[in-house]
Short mmCIF file of C-alpha atoms and ligand atoms in Angstrom, two decimals:
data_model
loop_
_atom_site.label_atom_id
_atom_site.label_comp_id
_atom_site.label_asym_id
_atom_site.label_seq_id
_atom_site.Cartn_x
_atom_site.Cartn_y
_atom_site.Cartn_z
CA UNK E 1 -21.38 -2.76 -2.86
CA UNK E 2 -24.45 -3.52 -4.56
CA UNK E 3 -26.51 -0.82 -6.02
CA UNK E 4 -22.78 1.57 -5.79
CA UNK E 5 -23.29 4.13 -8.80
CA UNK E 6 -19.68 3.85 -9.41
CA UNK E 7 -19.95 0.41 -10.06
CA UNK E 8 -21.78 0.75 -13.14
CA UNK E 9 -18.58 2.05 -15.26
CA UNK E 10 -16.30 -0.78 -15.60
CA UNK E 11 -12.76 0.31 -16.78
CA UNK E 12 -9.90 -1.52 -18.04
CA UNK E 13 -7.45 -0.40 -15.42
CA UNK E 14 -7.61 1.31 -11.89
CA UNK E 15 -4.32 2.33 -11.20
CA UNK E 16 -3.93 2.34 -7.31
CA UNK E 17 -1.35 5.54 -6.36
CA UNK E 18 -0.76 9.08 -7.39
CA UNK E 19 3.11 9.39 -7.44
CA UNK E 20 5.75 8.47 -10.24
CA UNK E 21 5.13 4.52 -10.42
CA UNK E 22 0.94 5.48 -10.78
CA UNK E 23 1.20 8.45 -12.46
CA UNK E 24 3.51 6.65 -15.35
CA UNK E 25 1.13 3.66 -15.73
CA UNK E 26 -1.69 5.86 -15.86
CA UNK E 27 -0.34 7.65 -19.12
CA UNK E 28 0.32 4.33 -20.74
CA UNK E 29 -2.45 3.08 -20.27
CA UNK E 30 -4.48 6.30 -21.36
CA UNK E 31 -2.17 6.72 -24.18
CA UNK E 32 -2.81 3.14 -25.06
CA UNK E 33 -6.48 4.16 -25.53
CA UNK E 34 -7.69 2.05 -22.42
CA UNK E 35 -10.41 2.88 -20.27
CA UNK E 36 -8.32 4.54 -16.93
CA UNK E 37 -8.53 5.38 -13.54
CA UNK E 38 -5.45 6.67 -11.51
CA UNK E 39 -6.64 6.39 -7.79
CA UNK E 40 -4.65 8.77 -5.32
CA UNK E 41 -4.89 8.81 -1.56
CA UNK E 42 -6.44 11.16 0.42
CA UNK E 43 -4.27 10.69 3.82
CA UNK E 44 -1.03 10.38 2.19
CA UNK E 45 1.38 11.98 -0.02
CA UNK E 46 4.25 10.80 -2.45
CA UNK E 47 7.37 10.32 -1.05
CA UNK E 48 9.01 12.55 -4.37
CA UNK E 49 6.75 15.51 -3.72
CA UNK E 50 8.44 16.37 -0.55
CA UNK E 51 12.07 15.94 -2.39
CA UNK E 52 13.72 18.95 -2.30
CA UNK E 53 15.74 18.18 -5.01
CA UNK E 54 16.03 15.20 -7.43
CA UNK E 55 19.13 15.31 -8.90
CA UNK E 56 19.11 11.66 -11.16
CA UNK E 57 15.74 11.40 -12.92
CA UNK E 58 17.03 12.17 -16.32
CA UNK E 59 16.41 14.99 -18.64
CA UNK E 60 16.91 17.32 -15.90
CA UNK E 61 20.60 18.53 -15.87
CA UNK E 62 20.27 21.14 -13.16
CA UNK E 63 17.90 19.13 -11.09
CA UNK E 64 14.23 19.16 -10.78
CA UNK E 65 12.25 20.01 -7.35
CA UNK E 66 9.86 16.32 -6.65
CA UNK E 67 7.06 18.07 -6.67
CA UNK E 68 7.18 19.95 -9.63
CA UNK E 69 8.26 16.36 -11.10
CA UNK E 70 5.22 14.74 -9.94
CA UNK E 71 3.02 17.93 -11.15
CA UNK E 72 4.64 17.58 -14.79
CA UNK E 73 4.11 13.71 -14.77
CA UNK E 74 0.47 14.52 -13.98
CA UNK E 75 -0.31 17.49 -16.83
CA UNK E 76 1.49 14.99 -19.26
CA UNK E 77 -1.12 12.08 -17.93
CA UNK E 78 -3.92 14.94 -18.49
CA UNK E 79 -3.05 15.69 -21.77
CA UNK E 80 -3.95 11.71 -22.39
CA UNK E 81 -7.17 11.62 -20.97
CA UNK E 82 -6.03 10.15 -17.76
CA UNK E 83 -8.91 10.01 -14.89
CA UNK E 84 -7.73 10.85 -11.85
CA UNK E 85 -10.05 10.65 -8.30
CA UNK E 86 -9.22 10.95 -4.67
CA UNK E 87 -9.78 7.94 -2.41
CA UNK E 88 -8.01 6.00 0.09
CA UNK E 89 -8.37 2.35 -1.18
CA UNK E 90 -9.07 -0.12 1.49
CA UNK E 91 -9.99 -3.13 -0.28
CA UNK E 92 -9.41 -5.24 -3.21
CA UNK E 93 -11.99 -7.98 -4.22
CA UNK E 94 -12.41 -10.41 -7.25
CA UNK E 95 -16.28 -9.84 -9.03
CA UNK E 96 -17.88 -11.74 -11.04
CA UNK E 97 -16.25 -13.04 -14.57
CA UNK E 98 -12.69 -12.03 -13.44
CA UNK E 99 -13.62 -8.42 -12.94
CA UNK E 100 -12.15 -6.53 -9.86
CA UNK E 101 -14.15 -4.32 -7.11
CA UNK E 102 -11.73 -2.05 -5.56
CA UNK E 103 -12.77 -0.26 -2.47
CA UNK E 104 -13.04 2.93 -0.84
CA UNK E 105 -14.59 4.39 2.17
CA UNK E 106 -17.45 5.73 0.36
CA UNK E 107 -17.29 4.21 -3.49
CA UNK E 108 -16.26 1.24 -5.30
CA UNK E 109 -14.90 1.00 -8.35
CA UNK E 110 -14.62 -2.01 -11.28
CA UNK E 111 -11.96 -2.92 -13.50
CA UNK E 112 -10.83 -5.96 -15.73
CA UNK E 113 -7.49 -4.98 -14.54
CA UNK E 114 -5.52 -3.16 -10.93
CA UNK E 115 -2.22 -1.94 -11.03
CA UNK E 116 -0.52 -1.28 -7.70
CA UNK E 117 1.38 1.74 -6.96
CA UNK E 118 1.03 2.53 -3.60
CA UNK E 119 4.75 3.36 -2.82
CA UNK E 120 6.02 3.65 0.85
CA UNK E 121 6.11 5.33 3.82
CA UNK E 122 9.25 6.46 5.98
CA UNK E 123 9.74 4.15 8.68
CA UNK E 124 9.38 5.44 12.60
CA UNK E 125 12.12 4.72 15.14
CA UNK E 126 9.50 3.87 17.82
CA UNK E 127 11.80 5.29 20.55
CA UNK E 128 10.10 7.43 23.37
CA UNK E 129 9.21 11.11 22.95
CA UNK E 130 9.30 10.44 18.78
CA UNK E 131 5.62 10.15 18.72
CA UNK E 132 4.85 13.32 21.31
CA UNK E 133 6.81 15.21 19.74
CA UNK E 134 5.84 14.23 16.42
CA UNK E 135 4.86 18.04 14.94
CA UNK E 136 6.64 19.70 18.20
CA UNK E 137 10.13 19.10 16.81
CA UNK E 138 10.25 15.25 15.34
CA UNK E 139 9.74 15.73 11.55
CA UNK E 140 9.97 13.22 8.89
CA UNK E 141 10.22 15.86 6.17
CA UNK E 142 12.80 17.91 6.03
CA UNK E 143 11.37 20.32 2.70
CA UNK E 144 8.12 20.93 5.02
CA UNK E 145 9.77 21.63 8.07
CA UNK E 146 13.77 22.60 7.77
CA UNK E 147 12.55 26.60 7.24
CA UNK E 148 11.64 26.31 11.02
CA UNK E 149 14.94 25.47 11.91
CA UNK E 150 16.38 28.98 11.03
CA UNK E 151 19.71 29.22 12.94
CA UNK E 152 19.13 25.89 15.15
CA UNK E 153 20.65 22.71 15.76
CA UNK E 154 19.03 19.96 14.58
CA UNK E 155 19.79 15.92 14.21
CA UNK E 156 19.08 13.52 11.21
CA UNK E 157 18.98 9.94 12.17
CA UNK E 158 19.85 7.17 9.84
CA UNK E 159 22.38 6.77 7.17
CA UNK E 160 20.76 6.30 3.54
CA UNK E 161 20.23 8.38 0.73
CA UNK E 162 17.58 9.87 2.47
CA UNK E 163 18.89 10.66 5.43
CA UNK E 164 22.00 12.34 3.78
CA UNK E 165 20.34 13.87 1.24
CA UNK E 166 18.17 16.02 3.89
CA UNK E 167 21.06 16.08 5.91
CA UNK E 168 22.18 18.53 3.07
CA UNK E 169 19.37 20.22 2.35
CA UNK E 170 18.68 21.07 6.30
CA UNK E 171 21.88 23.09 6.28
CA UNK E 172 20.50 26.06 4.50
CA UNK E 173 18.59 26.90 7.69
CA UNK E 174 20.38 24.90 10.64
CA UNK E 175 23.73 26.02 11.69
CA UNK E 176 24.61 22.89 13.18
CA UNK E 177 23.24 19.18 11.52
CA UNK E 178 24.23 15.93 13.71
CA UNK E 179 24.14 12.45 11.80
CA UNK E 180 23.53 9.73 14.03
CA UNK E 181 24.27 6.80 12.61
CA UNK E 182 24.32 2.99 13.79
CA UNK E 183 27.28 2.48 11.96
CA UNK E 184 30.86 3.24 11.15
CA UNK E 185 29.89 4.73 7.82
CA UNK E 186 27.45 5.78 5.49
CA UNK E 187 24.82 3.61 3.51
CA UNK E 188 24.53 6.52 0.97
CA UNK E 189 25.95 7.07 -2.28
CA UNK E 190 29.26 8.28 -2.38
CA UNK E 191 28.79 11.00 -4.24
CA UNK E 192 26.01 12.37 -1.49
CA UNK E 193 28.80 10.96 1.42
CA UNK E 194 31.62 13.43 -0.09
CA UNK E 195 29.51 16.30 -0.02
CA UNK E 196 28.42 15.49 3.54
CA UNK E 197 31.71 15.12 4.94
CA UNK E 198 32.63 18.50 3.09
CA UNK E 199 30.28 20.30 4.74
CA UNK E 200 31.53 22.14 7.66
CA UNK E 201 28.07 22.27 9.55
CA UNK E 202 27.49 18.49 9.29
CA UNK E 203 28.44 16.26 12.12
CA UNK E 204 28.39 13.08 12.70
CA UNK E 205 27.98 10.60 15.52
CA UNK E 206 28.66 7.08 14.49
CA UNK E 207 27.86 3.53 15.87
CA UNK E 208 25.09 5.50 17.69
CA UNK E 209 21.19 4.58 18.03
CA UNK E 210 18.89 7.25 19.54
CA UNK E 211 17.11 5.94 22.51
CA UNK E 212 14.95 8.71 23.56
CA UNK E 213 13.93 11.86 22.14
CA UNK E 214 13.64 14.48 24.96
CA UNK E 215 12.19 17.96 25.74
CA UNK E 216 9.58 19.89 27.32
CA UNK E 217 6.71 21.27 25.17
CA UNK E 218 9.20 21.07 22.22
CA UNK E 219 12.23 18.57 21.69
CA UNK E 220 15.38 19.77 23.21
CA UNK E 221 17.31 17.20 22.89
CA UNK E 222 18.38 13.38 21.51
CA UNK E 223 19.73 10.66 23.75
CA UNK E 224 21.87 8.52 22.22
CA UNK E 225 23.87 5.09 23.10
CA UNK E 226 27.22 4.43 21.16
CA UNK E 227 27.33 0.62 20.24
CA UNK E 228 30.93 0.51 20.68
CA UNK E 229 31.75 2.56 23.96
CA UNK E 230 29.15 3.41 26.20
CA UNK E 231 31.25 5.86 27.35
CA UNK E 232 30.28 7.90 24.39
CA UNK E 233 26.50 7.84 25.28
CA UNK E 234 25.18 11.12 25.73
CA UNK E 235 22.36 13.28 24.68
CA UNK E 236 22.76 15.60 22.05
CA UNK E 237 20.97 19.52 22.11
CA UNK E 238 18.91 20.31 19.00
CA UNK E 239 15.34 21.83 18.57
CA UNK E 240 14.61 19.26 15.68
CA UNK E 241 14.97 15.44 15.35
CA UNK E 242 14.45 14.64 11.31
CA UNK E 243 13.98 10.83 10.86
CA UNK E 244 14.98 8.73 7.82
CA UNK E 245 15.31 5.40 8.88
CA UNK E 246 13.97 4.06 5.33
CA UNK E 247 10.84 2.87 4.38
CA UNK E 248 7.74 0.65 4.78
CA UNK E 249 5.83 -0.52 2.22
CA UNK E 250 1.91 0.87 1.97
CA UNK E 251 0.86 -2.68 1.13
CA UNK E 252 -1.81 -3.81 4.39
CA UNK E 253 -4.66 -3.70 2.38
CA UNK E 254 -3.62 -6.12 -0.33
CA UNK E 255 -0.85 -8.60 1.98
CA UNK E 256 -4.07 -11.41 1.81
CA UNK E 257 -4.56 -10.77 -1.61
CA UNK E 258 -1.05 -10.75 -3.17
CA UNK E 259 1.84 -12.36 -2.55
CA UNK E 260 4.65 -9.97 -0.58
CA UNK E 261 7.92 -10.44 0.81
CA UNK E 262 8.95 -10.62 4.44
CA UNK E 263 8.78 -7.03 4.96
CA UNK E 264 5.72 -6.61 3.02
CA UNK E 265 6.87 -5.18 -0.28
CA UNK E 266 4.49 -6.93 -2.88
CA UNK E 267 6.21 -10.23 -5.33
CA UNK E 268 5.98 -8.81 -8.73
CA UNK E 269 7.70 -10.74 -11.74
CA UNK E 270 9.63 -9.07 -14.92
CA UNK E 271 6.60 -8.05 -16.14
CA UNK E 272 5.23 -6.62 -13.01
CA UNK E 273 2.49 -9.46 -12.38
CA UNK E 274 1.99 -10.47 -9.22
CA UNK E 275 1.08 -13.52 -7.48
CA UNK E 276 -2.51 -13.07 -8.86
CA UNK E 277 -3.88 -12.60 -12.34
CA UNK E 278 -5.13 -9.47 -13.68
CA UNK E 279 -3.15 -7.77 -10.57
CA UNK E 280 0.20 -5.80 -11.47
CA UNK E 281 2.40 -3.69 -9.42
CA UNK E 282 5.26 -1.10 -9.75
CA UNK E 283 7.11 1.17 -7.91
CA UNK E 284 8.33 1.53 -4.45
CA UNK E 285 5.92 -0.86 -3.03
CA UNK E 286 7.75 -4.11 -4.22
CA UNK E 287 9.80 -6.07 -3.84
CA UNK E 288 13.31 -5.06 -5.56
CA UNK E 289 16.94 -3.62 -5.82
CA UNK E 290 16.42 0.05 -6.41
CA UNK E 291 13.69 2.40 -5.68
CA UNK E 292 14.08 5.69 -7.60
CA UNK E 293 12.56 7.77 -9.78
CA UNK E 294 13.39 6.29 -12.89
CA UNK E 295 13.37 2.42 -11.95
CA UNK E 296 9.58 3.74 -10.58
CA UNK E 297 8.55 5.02 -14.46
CA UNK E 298 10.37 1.46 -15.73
CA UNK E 299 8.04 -0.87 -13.79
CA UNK E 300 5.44 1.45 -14.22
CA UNK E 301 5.66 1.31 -18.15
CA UNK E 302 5.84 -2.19 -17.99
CA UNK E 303 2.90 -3.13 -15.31
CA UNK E 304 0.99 -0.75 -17.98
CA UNK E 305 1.61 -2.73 -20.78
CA UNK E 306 1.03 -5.87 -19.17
CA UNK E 307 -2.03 -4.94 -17.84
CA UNK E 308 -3.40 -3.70 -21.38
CA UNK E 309 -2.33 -7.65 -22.66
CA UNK E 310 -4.70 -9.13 -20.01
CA UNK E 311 -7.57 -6.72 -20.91
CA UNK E 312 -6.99 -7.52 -24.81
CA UNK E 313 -7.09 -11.34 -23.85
CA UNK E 314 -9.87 -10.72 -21.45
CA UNK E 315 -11.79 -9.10 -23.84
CA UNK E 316 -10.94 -11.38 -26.68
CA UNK E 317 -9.44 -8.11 -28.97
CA UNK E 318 -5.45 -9.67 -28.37
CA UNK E 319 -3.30 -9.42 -31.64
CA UNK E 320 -1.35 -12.35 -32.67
CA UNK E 321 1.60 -13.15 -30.93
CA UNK E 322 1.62 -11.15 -27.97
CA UNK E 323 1.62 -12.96 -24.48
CA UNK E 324 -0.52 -11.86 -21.78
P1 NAP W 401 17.47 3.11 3.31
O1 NAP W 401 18.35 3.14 2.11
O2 NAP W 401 16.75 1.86 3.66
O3 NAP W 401 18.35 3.59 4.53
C1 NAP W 401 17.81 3.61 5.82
C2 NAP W 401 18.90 4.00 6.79
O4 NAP W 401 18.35 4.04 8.10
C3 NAP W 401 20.05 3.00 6.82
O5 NAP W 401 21.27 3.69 6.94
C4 NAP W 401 19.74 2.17 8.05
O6 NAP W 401 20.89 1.69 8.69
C5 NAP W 401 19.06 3.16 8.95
N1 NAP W 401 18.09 2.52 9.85
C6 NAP W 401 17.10 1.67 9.53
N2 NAP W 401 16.39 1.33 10.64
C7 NAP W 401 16.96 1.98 11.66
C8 NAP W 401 16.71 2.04 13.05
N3 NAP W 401 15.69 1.37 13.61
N4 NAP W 401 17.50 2.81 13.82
C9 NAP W 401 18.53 3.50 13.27
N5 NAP W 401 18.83 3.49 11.97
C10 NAP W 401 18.05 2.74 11.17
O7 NAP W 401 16.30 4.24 3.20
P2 NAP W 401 16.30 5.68 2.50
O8 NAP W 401 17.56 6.40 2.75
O9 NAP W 401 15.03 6.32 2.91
O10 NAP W 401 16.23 5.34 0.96
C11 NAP W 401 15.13 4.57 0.47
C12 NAP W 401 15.30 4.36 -1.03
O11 NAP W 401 15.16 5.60 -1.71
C13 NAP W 401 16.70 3.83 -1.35
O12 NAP W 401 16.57 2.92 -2.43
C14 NAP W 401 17.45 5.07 -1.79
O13 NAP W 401 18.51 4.79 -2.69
C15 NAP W 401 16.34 5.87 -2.46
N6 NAP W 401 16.67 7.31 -2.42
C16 NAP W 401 17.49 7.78 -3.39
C17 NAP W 401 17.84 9.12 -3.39
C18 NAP W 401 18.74 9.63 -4.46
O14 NAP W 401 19.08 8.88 -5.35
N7 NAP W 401 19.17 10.86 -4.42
C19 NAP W 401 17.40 9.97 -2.37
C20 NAP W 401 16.60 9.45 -1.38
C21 NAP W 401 16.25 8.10 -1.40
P3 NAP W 401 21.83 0.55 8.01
O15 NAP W 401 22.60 1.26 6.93
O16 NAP W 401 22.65 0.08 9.15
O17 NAP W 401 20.88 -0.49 7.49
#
């Protein structure tokens, strides 16, 4: 990366991810009067921005579409001074004197400090016919794609928030939603469950996994086995097939750098440092109990002010007292 103009600036923190988790630690970190840069991807898209509805970040009593969320997270960054550029990052290096290059396709970029917020991306079933008819009918994004499914039947496969939650929202336009569901019951909250089982154009097929999605130019149906009795097996009609099996964690390009857990989700301690120093991380991409909204801002905050104790310490300017 030699001779890379952007390498010339060196900033105090390159936060790695546009949604909540990034988009929080970016204001901190501008508002703490640090040199920032809030990196956002190019190929990929929060996870929140194509939320329908958010119903439990608070301060919003009727609700709050994700992306206008996300939007207001970024004007209140802006109003901070928070730089924001769009690059996929596909590299993290150490530089010289504990400075770190982090890489583009086309730029670098140097920082005394990297905070990760890369989130996650749904999970795929990796059944046949999901990737054919991935855009012909297998969606995994129910706000982008449910107006389509005006008067159709369509089915939702998993059993999570998620799935539930879209379940829900997919009813404005379908007149018939199927739940398959590898279990007996629901993984969601039981608040989203109730309102599910209310709903008279909400089915569900339990103990089922979907083996193949079917159809010609566009799906027509879903094939699915029931655990318990095969007997039950059969393929279910619809024109869509909306997938929320959970998530997976967008952590390749940092799993030799930093320590992650078996399924990839990035180690990060109380104070959001991971496994190396001068590296923090927050959000959906590690490693914990609860991935929403709010516990997304909470890391974030804290990675933030973490980060800004290593730069003080790095830099020598660290007031009395506080630990890096
Ligand atoms: P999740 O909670 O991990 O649920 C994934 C669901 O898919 C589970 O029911 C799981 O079944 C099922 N599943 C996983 N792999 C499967 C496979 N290969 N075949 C069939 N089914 C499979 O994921 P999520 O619903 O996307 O939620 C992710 C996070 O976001 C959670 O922390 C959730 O609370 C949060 N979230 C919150 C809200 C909200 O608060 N309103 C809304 C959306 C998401 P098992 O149950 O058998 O494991």
């Amino acid at each position: 990366m030699e001779g890379n103009e952007s390498l010339k600036l060196v900033y105090d923190i390159i936060v790695v991810g546009g949604g909540p988790a990034g988009l929080t630690a970016g204001l901190y970190a501008a508002r703490g009067g640090l040199k920032a840069l809030l990196l956002e991807g190019e190929s990929s898209v929060s996870q929140i921005t194509v939320t329908d509805l958010v119903e439990n970040y608070p301060g919003f009593p009727e609700g709050i579409n994700g992306y206008d969320l996300v939007e207001r997270f970024r004007t209140q960054a802006g109003r901070f001074g928070l730089k924001i550029l769009t690059e996929d990052i596909r590299a993290i290096d150490a530089g010289a004197a504990e400075h770190w290059i982090v890489s583009g396709r086309d730029s670098a970029y140097e920082a005394l400090s990297v905070i990760l917020a890369t989130g996650a991306n749904w999970r795929h079933l990796g059944v046949p016919g999901e990737a054919a008819f991935t855009g012909k009918g297998v969606s995994y994004c129910a706000t982008c794609d449910g107006p389509f499914y005006r008067d159709r039947e369509v089915v939702v496969v998993g059993g999570g928030d998620t799935a539930v939650q879209e379940a829900l929202f997919l009813t404005r336009f379908a007149r018939k939603v199927t739940i398959v569901h590898r279990r007996d019951r629901l993984r969601a909250t039981p608040i989203l469950q109730e309102r599910a089982f209310a709903h008279e154009r909400i089915d569900f097929a339990w103990d089922s996994v979907v083996e193949e999605i079917q159809g010609g130019e566009f799906v027509e149906g879903v094939r699915i086995r029931n655990l318990k009795n095969p007997e039950k097996s059969r393929i279910i009609p619809a024109d869509g097939a909306f997938i929320f099996v959970g998530l997976t964690p967008n952590t390749g390009f940092v799993r030799g750098l930093v320590n992650c857990d078996e399924n990839g989700y990035i180690l990060a301690d109380a104070e959001m440092k991971t496994s190396v120093k001068g590296i923090f991380a927050c959000g959906d991409c590690i490693s914990k109990l609860l991935r929403q909204v709010v516990t997304a801002c909470g890391d974030a905050a804290t990675a933030a002010f973490s980060a800004q104790l290593h730069v003080e310490a790095l830099k020598g300017e660290d007031y009395g007292g506080r630990k890096a």
